[in-house]
mmCIF file of C-alpha atoms and ligand atoms in Angstrom:
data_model
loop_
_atom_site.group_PDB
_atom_site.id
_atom_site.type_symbol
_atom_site.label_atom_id
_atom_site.label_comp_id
_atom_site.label_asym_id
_atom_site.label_seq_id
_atom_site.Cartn_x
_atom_site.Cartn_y
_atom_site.Cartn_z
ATOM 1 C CA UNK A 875 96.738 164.019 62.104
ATOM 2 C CA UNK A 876 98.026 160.702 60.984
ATOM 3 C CA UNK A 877 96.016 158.020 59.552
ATOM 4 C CA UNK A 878 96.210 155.778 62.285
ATOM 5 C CA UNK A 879 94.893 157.999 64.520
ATOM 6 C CA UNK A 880 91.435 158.843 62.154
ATOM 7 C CA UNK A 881 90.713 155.136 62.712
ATOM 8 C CA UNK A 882 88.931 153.369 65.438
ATOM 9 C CA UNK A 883 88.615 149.699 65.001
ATOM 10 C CA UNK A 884 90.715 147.902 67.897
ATOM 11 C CA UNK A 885 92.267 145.387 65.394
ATOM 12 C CA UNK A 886 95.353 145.432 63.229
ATOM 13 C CA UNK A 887 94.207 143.716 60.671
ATOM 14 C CA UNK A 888 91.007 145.769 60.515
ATOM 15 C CA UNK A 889 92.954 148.761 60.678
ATOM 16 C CA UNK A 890 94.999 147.812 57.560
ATOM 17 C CA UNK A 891 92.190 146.595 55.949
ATOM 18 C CA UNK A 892 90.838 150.082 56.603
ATOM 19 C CA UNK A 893 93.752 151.514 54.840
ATOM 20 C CA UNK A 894 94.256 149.999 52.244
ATOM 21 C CA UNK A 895 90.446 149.805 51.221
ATOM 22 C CA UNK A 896 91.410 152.316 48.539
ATOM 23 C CA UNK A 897 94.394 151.013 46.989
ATOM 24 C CA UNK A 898 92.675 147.673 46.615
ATOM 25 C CA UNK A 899 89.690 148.855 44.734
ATOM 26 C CA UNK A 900 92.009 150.578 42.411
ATOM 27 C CA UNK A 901 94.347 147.729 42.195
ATOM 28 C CA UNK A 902 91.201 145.764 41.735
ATOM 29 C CA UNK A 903 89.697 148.187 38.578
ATOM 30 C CA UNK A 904 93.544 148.483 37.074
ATOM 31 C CA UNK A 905 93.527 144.404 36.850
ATOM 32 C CA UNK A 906 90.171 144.347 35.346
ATOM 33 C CA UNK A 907 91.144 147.008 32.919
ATOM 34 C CA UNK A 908 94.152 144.743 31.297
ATOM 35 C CA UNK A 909 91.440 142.184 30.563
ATOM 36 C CA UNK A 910 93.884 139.515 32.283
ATOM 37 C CA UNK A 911 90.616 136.893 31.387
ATOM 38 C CA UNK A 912 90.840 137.851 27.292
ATOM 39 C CA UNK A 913 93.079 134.856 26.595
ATOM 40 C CA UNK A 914 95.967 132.637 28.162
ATOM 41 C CA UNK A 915 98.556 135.134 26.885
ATOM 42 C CA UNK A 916 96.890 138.553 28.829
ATOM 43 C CA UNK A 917 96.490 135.991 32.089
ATOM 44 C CA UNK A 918 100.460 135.359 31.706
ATOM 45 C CA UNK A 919 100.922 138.790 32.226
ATOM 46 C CA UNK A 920 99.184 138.951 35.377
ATOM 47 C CA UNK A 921 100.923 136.027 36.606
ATOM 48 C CA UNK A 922 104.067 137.362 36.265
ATOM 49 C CA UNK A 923 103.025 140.604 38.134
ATOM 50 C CA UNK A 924 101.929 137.842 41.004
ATOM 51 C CA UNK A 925 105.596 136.038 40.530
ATOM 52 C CA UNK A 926 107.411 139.550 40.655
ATOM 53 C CA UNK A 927 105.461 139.849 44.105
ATOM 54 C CA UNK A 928 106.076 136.451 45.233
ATOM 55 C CA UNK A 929 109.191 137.110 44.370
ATOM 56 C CA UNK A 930 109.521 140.321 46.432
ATOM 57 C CA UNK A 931 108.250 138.840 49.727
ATOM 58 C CA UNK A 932 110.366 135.163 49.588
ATOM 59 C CA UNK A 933 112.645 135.814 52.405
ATOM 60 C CA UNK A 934 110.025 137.328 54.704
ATOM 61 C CA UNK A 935 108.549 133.827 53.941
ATOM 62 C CA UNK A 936 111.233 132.144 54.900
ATOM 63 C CA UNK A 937 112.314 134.679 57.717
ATOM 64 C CA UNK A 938 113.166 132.470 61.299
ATOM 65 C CA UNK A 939 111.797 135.510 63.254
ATOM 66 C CA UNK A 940 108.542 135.284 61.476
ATOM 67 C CA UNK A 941 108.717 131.883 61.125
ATOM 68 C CA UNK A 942 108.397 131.506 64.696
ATOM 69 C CA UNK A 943 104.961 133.155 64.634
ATOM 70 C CA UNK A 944 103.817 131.813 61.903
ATOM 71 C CA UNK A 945 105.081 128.257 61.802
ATOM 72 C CA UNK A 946 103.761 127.465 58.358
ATOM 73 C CA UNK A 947 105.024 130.585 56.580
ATOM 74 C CA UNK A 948 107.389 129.034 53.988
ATOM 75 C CA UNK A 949 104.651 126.667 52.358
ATOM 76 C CA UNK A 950 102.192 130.197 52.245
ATOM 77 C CA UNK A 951 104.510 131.663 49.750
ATOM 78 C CA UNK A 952 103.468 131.145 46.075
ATOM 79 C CA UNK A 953 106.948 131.920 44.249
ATOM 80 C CA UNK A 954 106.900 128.296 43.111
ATOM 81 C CA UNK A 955 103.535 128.298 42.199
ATOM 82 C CA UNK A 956 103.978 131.544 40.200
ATOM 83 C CA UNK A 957 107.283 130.060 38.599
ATOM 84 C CA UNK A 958 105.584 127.013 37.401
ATOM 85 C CA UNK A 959 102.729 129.121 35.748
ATOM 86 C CA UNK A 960 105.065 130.518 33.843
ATOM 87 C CA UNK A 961 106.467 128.241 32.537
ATOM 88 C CA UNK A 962 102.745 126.434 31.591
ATOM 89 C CA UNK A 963 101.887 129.371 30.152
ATOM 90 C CA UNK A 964 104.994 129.967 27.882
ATOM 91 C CA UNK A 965 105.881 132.892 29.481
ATOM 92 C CA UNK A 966 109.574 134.046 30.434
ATOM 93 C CA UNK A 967 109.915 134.655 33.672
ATOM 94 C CA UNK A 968 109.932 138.541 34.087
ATOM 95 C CA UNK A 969 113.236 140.192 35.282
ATOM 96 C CA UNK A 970 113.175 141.072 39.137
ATOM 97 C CA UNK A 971 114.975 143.342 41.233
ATOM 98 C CA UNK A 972 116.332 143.363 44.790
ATOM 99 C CA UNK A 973 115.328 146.691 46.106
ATOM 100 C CA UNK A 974 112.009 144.817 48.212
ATOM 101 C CA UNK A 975 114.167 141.279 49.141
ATOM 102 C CA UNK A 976 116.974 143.801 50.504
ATOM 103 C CA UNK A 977 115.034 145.908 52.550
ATOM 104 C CA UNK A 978 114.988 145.468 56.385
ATOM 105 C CA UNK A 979 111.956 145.504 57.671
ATOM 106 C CA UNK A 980 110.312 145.823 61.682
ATOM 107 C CA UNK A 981 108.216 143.269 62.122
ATOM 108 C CA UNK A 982 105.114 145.181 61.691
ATOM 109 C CA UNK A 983 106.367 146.041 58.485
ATOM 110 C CA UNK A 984 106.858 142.744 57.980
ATOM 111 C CA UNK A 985 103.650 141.331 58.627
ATOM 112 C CA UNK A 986 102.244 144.174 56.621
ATOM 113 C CA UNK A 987 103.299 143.116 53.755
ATOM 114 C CA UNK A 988 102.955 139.345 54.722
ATOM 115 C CA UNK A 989 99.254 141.039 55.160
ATOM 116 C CA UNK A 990 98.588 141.870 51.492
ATOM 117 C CA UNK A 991 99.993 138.787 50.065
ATOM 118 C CA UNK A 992 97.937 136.711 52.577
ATOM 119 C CA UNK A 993 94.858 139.009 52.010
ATOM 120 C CA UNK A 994 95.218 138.218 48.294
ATOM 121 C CA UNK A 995 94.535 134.321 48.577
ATOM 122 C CA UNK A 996 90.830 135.363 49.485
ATOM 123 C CA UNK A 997 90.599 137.064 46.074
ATOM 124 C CA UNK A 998 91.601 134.552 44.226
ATOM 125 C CA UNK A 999 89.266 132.211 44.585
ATOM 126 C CA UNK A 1000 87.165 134.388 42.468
ATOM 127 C CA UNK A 1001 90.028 135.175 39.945
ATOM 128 C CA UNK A 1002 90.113 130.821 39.604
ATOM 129 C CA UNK A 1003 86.412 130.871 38.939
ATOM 130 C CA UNK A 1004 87.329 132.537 35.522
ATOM 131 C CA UNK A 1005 90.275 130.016 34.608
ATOM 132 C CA UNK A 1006 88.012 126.646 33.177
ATOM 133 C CA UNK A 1007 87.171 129.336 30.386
ATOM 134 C CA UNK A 1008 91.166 130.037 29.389
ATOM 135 C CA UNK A 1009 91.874 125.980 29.836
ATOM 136 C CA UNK A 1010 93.430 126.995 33.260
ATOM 137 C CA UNK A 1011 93.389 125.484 36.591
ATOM 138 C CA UNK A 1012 94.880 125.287 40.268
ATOM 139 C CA UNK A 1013 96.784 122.445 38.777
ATOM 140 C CA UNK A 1014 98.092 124.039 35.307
ATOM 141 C CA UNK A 1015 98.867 127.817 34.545
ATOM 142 C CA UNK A 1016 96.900 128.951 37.500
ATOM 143 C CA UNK A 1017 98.467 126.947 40.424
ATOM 144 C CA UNK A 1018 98.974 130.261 42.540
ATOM 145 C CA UNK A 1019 95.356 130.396 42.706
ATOM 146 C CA UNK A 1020 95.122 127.277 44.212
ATOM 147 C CA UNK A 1021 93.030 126.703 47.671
ATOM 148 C CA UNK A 1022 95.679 126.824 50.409
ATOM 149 C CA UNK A 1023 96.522 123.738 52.174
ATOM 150 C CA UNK A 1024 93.391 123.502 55.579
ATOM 151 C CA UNK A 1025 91.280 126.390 53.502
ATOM 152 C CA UNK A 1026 91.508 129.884 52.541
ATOM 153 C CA UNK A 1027 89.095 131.536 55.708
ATOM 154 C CA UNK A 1028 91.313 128.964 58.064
ATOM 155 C CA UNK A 1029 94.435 130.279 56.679
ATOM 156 C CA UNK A 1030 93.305 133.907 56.699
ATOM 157 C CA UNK A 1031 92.182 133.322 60.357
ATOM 158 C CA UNK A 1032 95.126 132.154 61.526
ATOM 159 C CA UNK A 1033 97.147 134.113 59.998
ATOM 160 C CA UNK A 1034 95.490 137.481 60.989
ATOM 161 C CA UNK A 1035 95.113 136.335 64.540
ATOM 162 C CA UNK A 1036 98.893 136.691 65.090
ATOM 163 C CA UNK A 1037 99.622 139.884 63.043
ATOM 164 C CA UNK A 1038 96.245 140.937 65.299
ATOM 165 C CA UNK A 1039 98.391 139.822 68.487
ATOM 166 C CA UNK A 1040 102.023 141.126 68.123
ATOM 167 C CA UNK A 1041 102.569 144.382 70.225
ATOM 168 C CA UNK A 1042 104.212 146.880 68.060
ATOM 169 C CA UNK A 1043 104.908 150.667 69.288
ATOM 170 C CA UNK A 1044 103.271 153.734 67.903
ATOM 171 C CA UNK A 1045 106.111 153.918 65.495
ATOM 172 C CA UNK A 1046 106.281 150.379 64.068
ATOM 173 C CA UNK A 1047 102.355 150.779 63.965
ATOM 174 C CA UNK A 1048 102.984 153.669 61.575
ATOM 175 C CA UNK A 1049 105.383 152.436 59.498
ATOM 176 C CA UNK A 1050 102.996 148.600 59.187
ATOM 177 C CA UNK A 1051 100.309 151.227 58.042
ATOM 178 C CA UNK A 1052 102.836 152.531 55.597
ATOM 179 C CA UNK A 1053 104.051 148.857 54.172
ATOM 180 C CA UNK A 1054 100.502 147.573 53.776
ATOM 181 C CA UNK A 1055 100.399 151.038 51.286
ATOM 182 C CA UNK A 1056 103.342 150.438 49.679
ATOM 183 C CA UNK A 1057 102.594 146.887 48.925
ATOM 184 C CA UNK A 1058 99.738 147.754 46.854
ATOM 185 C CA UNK A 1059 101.890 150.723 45.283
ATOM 186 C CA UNK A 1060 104.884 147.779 44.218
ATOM 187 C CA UNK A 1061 102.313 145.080 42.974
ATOM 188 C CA UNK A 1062 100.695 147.881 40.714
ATOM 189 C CA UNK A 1063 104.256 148.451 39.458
ATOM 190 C CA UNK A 1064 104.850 145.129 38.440
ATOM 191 C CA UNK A 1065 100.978 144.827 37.267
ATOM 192 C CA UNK A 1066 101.849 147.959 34.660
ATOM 193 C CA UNK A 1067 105.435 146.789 33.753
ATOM 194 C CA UNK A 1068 104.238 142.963 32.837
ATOM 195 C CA UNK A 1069 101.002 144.333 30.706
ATOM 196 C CA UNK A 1070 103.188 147.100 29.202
HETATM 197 C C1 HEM B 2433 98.472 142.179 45.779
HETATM 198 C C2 HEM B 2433 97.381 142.231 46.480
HETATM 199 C C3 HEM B 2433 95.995 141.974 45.960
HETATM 200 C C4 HEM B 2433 95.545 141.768 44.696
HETATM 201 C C5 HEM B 2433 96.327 141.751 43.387
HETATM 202 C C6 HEM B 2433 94.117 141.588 44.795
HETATM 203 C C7 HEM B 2433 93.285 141.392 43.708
HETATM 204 C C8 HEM B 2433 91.933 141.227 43.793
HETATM 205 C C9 HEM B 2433 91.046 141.184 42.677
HETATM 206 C C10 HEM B 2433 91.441 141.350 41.202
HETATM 207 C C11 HEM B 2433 89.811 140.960 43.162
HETATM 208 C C12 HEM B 2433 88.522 140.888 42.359
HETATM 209 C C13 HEM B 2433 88.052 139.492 42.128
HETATM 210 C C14 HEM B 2433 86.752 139.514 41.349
HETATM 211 O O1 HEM B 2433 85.840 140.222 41.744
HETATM 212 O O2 HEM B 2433 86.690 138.823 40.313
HETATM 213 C C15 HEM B 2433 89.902 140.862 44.578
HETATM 214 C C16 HEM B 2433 88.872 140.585 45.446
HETATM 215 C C17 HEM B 2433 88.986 140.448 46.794
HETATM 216 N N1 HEM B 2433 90.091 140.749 47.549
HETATM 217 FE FE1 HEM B 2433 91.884 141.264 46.827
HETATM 218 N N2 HEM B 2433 93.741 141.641 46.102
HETATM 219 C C18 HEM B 2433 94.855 141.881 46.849
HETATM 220 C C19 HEM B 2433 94.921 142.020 48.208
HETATM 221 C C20 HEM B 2433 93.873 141.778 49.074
HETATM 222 C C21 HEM B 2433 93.912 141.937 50.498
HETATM 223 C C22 HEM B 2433 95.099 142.450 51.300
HETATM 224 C C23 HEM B 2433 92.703 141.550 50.974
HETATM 225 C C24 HEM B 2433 92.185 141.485 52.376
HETATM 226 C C25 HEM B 2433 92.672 142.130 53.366
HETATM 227 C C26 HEM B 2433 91.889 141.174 49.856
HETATM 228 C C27 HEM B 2433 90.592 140.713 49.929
HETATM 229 C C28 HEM B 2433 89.787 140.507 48.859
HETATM 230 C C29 HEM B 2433 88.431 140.009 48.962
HETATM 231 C C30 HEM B 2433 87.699 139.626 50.244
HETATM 232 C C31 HEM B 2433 87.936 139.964 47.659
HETATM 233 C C32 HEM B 2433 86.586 139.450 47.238
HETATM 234 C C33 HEM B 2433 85.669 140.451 46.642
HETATM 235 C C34 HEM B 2433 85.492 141.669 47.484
HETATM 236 O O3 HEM B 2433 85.090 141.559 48.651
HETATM 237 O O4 HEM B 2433 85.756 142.775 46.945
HETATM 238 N N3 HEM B 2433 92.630 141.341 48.715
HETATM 239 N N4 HEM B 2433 91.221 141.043 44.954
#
């Protein structure tokens, strides 16, 4: 039995919340564990795990398919914000590679990992909460933490109501299941290779 089929809520979006419950609350304990709040210089590092992301998901951002779903999906993408961070923070920008931007994805793979990125925005408002201590804000060395233009619920809303709306085939259902996993698994790679 796949996992898909242990699962009963009606809604995408529940459904990968559902799966990826798990990998968040590790993700979640592994960030806390690098102390990313000790000082400017341990926050760097986690911003350059968000920038490797970013980085990962720009052309999905900028994707005319996807685009034509989501209308405002270049301005959701935080590579700039990340960039800029960086360089507030005096940090080099870490050294990417292509296997994520090169890989052609469904659209419910896609979305999936459009999903995680999107889904991240609603943690950070708590992650900005800690930045007045480190002499951080949305507007220096923590701009990717930033309230999304029209809100971070509206955003989230709108966003989930099309990857909640897009017919996909038992397959492509699968394999979103899949990417929403492997999103987690690729941020937690660049999380360990920044703090290493
Ligand atoms: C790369 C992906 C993600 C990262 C790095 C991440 C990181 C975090 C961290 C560190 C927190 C804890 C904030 C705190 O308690 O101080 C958090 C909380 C939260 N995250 Fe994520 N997250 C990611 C993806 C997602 C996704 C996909 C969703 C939703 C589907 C989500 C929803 C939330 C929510 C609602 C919270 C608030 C506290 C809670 O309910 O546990 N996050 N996230």
């Amino acid at each position: 039995m796949n996992a898909s089929s242990q699962l009963s809520h009606p809604l995408r979006s529940q459904r990968l919340n559902q799966v990826t419950h798990e990998p968040h609350s590790k993700l979640d304990n592994l960030v806390k564990s690098h102390d990313p709040f000790g000082s400017p210089e341990r926050f760097s590092h986690f911003v350059a795990a968000q920038y490797l992301f970013q980085r990962d998901l720009e052309k999905l951002y900028n994707d005319p398919e996807l685009i034509k779903l989501v209308p405002d999906l270049p301005q959701r993408c935080r590579v700039e914000q990340a960039r800029l961070d960086l360089a507030d923070l005096n940090r080099a920008l870490p050294e990417g590679d292509d296997s994520i931007r090169n890989t052609t994805m469904g659209t419910g793979e896609a979305l999936a990992w459009l999903f995680v990125s999107e889904g991240s925005k609603l943690g950070a408002a708590f992650l900005l909460k800690r930045m007045p201590a480190l002499g951080l804000s949305e507007t220096f060395g923590a701009r990717h933490l930033g309230e999304p233009e029209g809100g971070r619920a509206q955003g989230w809303k709108a966003f989930t109501a099309v990857l909640d709306s897009v017919e996909l085939d038992a397959e492509q259902e699968r394999l979103a299941e899949a990417a929403a996993i492997a999103a987690f698994e690729r941020f937690t790679v660049h999380l360990e290779r920044c703090f290493a």
